[in-house]
Each structure stands twice: as C-alpha cells, then as structure tokens.
Backbone as CSV, one residue per row, in Angstrom:
resi,resn,N_x,N_y,N_z,CA_x,CA_y,CA_z,C_x,C_y,C_z
1,UNK,19.121,-32.153,8.864,19.034,-32.581,9.287,19.929,-34.002,10.777
2,UNK,19.327,-34.292,11.687,20.146,-34.880,12.846,20.715,-36.356,12.318
3,UNK,22.027,-36.512,12.879,22.142,-38.114,12.008,21.084,-39.305,12.892
4,UNK,20.313,-39.259,13.887,19.940,-40.357,14.016,18.726,-39.459,15.176
5,UNK,17.958,-40.265,16.141,16.823,-39.375,16.445,16.916,-38.807,17.570
6,UNK,15.642,-38.451,18.368,15.957,-37.492,19.306,15.711,-38.513,20.422
7,UNK,15.106,-39.654,20.742,15.086,-40.141,21.760,16.647,-41.448,21.752
8,UNK,17.146,-41.688,20.517,18.757,-41.877,20.867,19.890,-41.337,21.951
9,UNK,19.398,-39.672,21.034,20.234,-38.542,21.342,19.908,-38.379,22.708
10,UNK,19.441,-37.731,23.667,19.095,-38.772,25.779,19.099,-39.563,25.233
11,UNK,18.664,-40.928,25.187,19.601,-42.521,25.933,20.461,-42.595,25.891
12,UNK,21.689,-42.285,25.223,23.249,-41.674,25.055,23.869,-41.235,26.606
13,UNK,22.739,-40.091,26.663,23.150,-39.012,27.240,22.831,-39.458,28.457
14,UNK,21.593,-40.269,29.232,20.938,-40.832,30.273,21.984,-41.536,30.273
15,UNK,22.508,-42.573,29.288,23.646,-44.025,29.451,24.943,-43.193,29.942
16,UNK,25.318,-41.853,29.316,26.239,-41.580,29.766,26.411,-41.148,31.719
17,UNK,25.188,-39.772,31.852,24.687,-39.183,33.529,25.061,-41.012,34.699
18,UNK,24.494,-41.683,33.383,24.148,-42.227,35.117,25.434,-43.504,35.455
19,UNK,26.044,-43.269,34.030,27.220,-44.621,34.255,27.958,-43.087,35.109
20,UNK,28.553,-41.808,34.803,29.418,-41.631,35.621,28.462,-41.480,37.736
21,UNK,27.782,-41.388,37.181,26.879,-41.433,38.762,26.559,-42.554,39.689
22,UNK,26.952,-43.813,38.710,27.684,-44.771,39.833,28.585,-45.523,40.645
23,UNK,29.699,-44.191,39.191,30.786,-44.967,39.702,31.201,-43.534,40.824
24,UNK,30.651,-42.457,40.279,31.346,-41.439,41.312,30.623,-40.868,42.865
25,UNK,29.142,-41.139,42.507,28.651,-40.542,43.813,27.363,-42.050,44.383
26,UNK,27.152,-42.813,43.849,25.861,-43.325,44.591,27.121,-44.280,45.218
27,UNK,26.574,-44.628,46.565,27.578,-45.618,47.845,27.148,-46.975,47.911
28,UNK,25.406,-47.399,47.420,25.499,-48.476,47.468,26.154,-49.371,46.812
29,UNK,26.783,-50.800,47.754,27.575,-51.296,47.504,26.729,-52.231,46.405
30,UNK,25.377,-52.931,46.145,24.508,-53.973,45.253,25.194,-53.319,43.472
31,UNK,25.256,-51.508,43.514,25.118,-50.914,42.335,26.283,-50.475,41.921
32,UNK,27.300,-50.635,42.739,28.937,-50.334,42.179,29.295,-50.855,41.105
33,UNK,28.808,-52.170,40.837,30.120,-53.280,39.768,28.646,-52.976,39.082
34,UNK,27.980,-52.503,38.574,26.707,-52.746,37.832,27.354,-51.812,36.805
35,UNK,27.490,-52.262,35.144,27.272,-51.647,34.478,26.084,-51.053,33.357
36,UNK,26.245,-49.908,33.088,24.874,-49.468,32.407,24.825,-50.082,30.993
37,UNK,24.611,-51.339,30.044,25.197,-51.940,29.161,24.317,-50.592,27.594
38,UNK,23.412,-50.411,27.750,22.386,-49.755,27.449,21.445,-49.275,27.501
39,UNK,20.960,-47.748,27.104,19.542,-47.135,27.198,18.397,-46.649,26.004
40,UNK,17.272,-47.566,26.165,15.981,-47.149,24.655,15.483,-46.367,25.156
41,UNK,15.540,-45.029,24.559,14.021,-44.015,25.442,13.201,-44.209,24.194
42,UNK,11.321,-44.298,24.308,10.601,-44.009,23.876,10.535,-42.907,22.493
43,UNK,9.620,-43.307,21.937,9.713,-42.615,21.236,9.584,-40.508,21.128
44,UNK,8.458,-41.265,22.479,7.856,-39.665,23.297,7.974,-39.111,24.736
45,UNK,9.921,-40.025,24.599,10.585,-39.484,25.619,9.878,-39.309,27.239
46,UNK,9.081,-40.208,27.180,8.612,-40.157,28.797,8.999,-42.020,29.438
47,UNK,9.413,-42.488,28.669,10.052,-43.277,29.743,11.487,-43.986,29.297
48,UNK,12.634,-44.602,29.605,13.606,-44.960,29.303,13.828,-46.469,29.787
49,UNK,14.181,-47.029,28.959,14.704,-48.118,29.694,15.999,-48.619,29.899
50,UNK,16.674,-49.301,31.018,18.127,-48.928,31.387,18.604,-50.242,31.104
51,UNK,19.170,-50.599,30.602,19.822,-52.284,31.151,21.174,-51.791,31.319
52,UNK,21.008,-52.511,32.331,22.779,-53.055,32.998,22.561,-54.482,33.288
53,UNK,23.984,-54.628,32.964,24.579,-56.098,33.855,26.414,-56.042,35.493
54,UNK,25.529,-57.084,35.684,26.382,-57.555,36.499,27.738,-58.599,36.899
55,UNK,28.538,-58.976,36.870,28.862,-60.280,37.207,28.208,-61.138,37.928
56,UNK,28.289,-61.859,38.654,27.815,-62.611,40.048,26.756,-63.549,39.428
57,UNK,26.086,-64.484,40.291,24.824,-65.301,39.459,23.249,-64.013,39.652
58,UNK,22.010,-65.535,40.191,21.128,-64.404,40.422,20.961,-63.919,40.985
59,UNK,21.687,-64.239,42.142,21.342,-63.532,43.796,22.051,-61.567,43.187
60,UNK,23.363,-62.331,42.604,23.477,-60.740,42.142,22.812,-59.859,41.508
61,UNK,22.303,-60.175,40.363,21.281,-59.649,39.487,20.143,-59.044,40.487
62,UNK,19.574,-59.989,41.265,18.707,-59.464,42.355,18.771,-58.069,42.815
63,UNK,20.157,-57.863,43.370,20.467,-57.777,44.644,20.461,-56.346,44.258
64,UNK,21.238,-55.840,43.232,21.159,-54.939,41.805,20.118,-54.095,41.704
65,UNK,19.271,-55.141,40.953,17.748,-54.410,40.770,16.885,-53.593,41.977
66,UNK,17.454,-54.440,43.600,16.449,-54.142,44.036,17.607,-52.720,44.625
67,UNK,18.991,-52.449,44.696,19.974,-50.686,44.609,19.051,-49.890,43.700
68,UNK,19.495,-50.672,42.829,18.040,-49.797,41.527,17.233,-48.613,42.136
69,UNK,16.284,-49.921,42.625,15.101,-48.985,42.684,15.181,-48.339,44.383
70,UNK,15.887,-48.613,45.459,15.964,-47.567,46.894,16.661,-46.843,46.138
71,UNK,17.404,-46.757,45.504,18.611,-44.849,44.975,18.149,-44.581,43.184
72,UNK,16.092,-44.943,43.221,15.670,-44.990,41.915,15.431,-42.734,42.144
73,UNK,15.103,-42.753,43.046,14.838,-41.276,43.846,15.433,-40.260,43.274
74,UNK,16.796,-40.857,43.722,18.258,-39.846,44.234,18.705,-39.235,42.289
75,UNK,18.837,-41.054,41.982,19.274,-41.029,40.705,18.624,-39.773,39.837
76,UNK,17.429,-40.463,39.686,16.008,-39.127,38.844,16.243,-37.899,39.097
77,UNK,16.851,-37.192,40.088,16.944,-36.165,40.369,18.129,-35.613,39.873
78,UNK,19.252,-36.849,39.812,20.313,-35.860,39.835,20.746,-35.834,38.243
79,UNK,19.880,-36.874,37.417,19.218,-36.749,36.432,19.136,-36.613,34.541
80,UNK,17.488,-36.046,36.084,17.048,-34.918,35.518,17.400,-32.931,35.012
81,UNK,18.343,-32.993,36.612,19.082,-32.126,36.597,20.027,-31.391,35.494
82,UNK,20.959,-32.898,35.601,21.894,-33.194,33.932,21.109,-32.818,32.609
83,UNK,20.602,-33.304,32.049,19.277,-33.548,31.386,18.754,-32.284,30.209
84,UNK,18.327,-31.631,31.276,17.850,-29.865,31.316,15.732,-30.283,29.760
85,UNK,15.802,-31.657,30.509,14.570,-31.195,29.827,13.477,-30.841,29.864
86,UNK,12.063,-30.800,29.243,10.950,-30.344,30.459,10.669,-31.458,31.060
87,UNK,10.174,-32.693,30.666,9.599,-34.126,31.159,10.922,-35.180,31.364
88,UNK,11.297,-34.850,32.306,11.767,-35.803,33.136,11.802,-37.452,32.369
89,UNK,12.565,-38.006,31.731,11.900,-39.793,31.300,11.587,-41.030,32.552
90,UNK,10.374,-41.836,32.924,10.170,-42.568,33.762,11.448,-43.716,33.614
91,UNK,12.436,-43.511,34.714,13.454,-44.484,34.538,13.427,-46.035,34.828
92,UNK,13.096,-47.488,33.801,12.808,-48.339,34.907,14.367,-49.121,34.356
93,UNK,14.625,-50.304,35.586,15.405,-50.846,35.076,15.637,-52.424,34.885
94,UNK,16.627,-52.428,34.160,16.313,-53.302,33.865,17.628,-54.650,33.050
95,UNK,18.042,-56.040,33.494,18.791,-56.835,33.129,19.057,-57.494,32.099
96,UNK,20.290,-56.778,32.404,20.351,-57.654,29.873,21.436,-58.666,30.245
97,UNK,20.300,-59.848,29.481,20.108,-61.072,29.474,22.038,-60.919,28.277
98,UNK,22.295,-59.943,27.172,22.729,-60.207,25.926,24.442,-61.105,25.992
99,UNK,24.534,-60.182,27.338,27.019,-60.689,28.880,26.136,-62.204,29.038
100,UNK,25.145,-62.254,29.578,24.935,-63.975,29.929,25.131,-65.102,28.732
101,UNK,23.874,-64.491,27.684,24.242,-65.175,26.111,25.646,-65.388,25.486
102,UNK,25.414,-64.540,25.756,27.047,-65.027,25.094,28.000,-65.154,25.515
103,UNK,28.214,-65.250,26.466,28.899,-65.841,27.434,28.772,-67.192,27.712
104,UNK,27.657,-67.454,27.462,27.246,-69.386,26.841,27.675,-69.501,26.121
105,UNK,27.914,-68.808,24.826,27.841,-69.521,23.713,29.002,-70.130,23.270
106,UNK,29.707,-68.935,24.229,31.413,-68.681,24.338,32.147,-70.229,24.753
107,UNK,30.794,-70.494,25.798,31.130,-71.946,26.606,30.979,-73.409,25.224
108,UNK,30.046,-72.690,24.502,30.040,-73.798,24.340,30.575,-73.739,23.034
109,UNK,30.750,-72.949,22.012,31.692,-73.157,20.865,32.773,-73.743,21.533
110,UNK,34.092,-73.499,22.603,34.990,-73.801,23.483,34.802,-75.813,23.474
111,UNK,33.798,-75.901,24.067,33.537,-77.220,24.526,32.460,-77.937,22.709
112,UNK,33.348,-77.012,21.856,32.757,-78.629,20.544,33.918,-78.663,20.697
113,UNK,34.814,-76.839,20.451,36.126,-76.965,19.801,37.346,-78.395,20.186
114,UNK,37.197,-78.298,21.711,38.120,-78.881,22.845,37.496,-80.845,21.917
115,UNK,36.419,-81.127,22.148,35.420,-81.875,21.722,36.350,-82.512,20.201
116,UNK,36.693,-81.742,19.166,37.005,-82.334,17.521,38.062,-82.220,17.189
117,UNK,39.097,-81.070,18.449,40.840,-81.378,17.945,41.765,-82.720,18.695
118,UNK,41.663,-83.330,17.605,42.041,-84.482,17.789,43.523,-84.656,18.809
119,UNK,44.281,-83.376,18.674,45.630,-83.191,19.446,45.399,-83.238,20.837
120,UNK,44.260,-82.855,21.719,44.079,-82.364,22.923,43.923,-83.714,24.229
C-alpha cells in the first residue's frame, strides 16, 4: 500500500510542475515572483486548489491572481501534458494567507518582547 493517497501524490507533482513552470517558462512579471506553497487535490482528482504567496501588499496579490488567470490555459496545457492523467484537474489559484499570518504573529511577539525587556 502507498504511504499516502493518490490525491496527495498528484498534488505534489502539480506543485513541482508549477514551480518549474513559473521559474522557466512563464514570462508574466505578475507571477514570476509568486511562490506555490501547496496544492490540495480533491479525492476524485477533479479540482486542484493551488495556494500561492507573493511578497507585497494587497495590490501585488491581486496582480498575481490576475496573472494566473490570464496564463490559465497555458499552465493547464503544460501541466496536463506532463501529468499523464485521464482528466486534468481544474486549477483554482488561491492566495495563501498563512505567510502573512505568520509574519504578523512574529511582529506581535517581537513587540511584546521589546516591551517586557527592561534593558532596552
């Protein structure tokens, strides 16, 4: 028996392919600095939720999402040819807020640390 479900293996493969594609083939400046943080594929392999993160403000996130939307056909064709599945999962690009959340928690912890340190 495989150590983890097929949907997870397909998600890892899609994440690898997308990361390579962004680095080497996509020329759109809106997505070239995006990081694919994870891919969650439904158990029936019909939908792949692609979580990406970009550094910058809300405007940069919107630009990256629009870049992924405009490159959707190219991305899907390339991934489908490499994936070798009967049906290519529908790719849905979503902003991963966990990095922003982690940064905010880190800032709060640092501010509390500075406030409680009497030497500073």
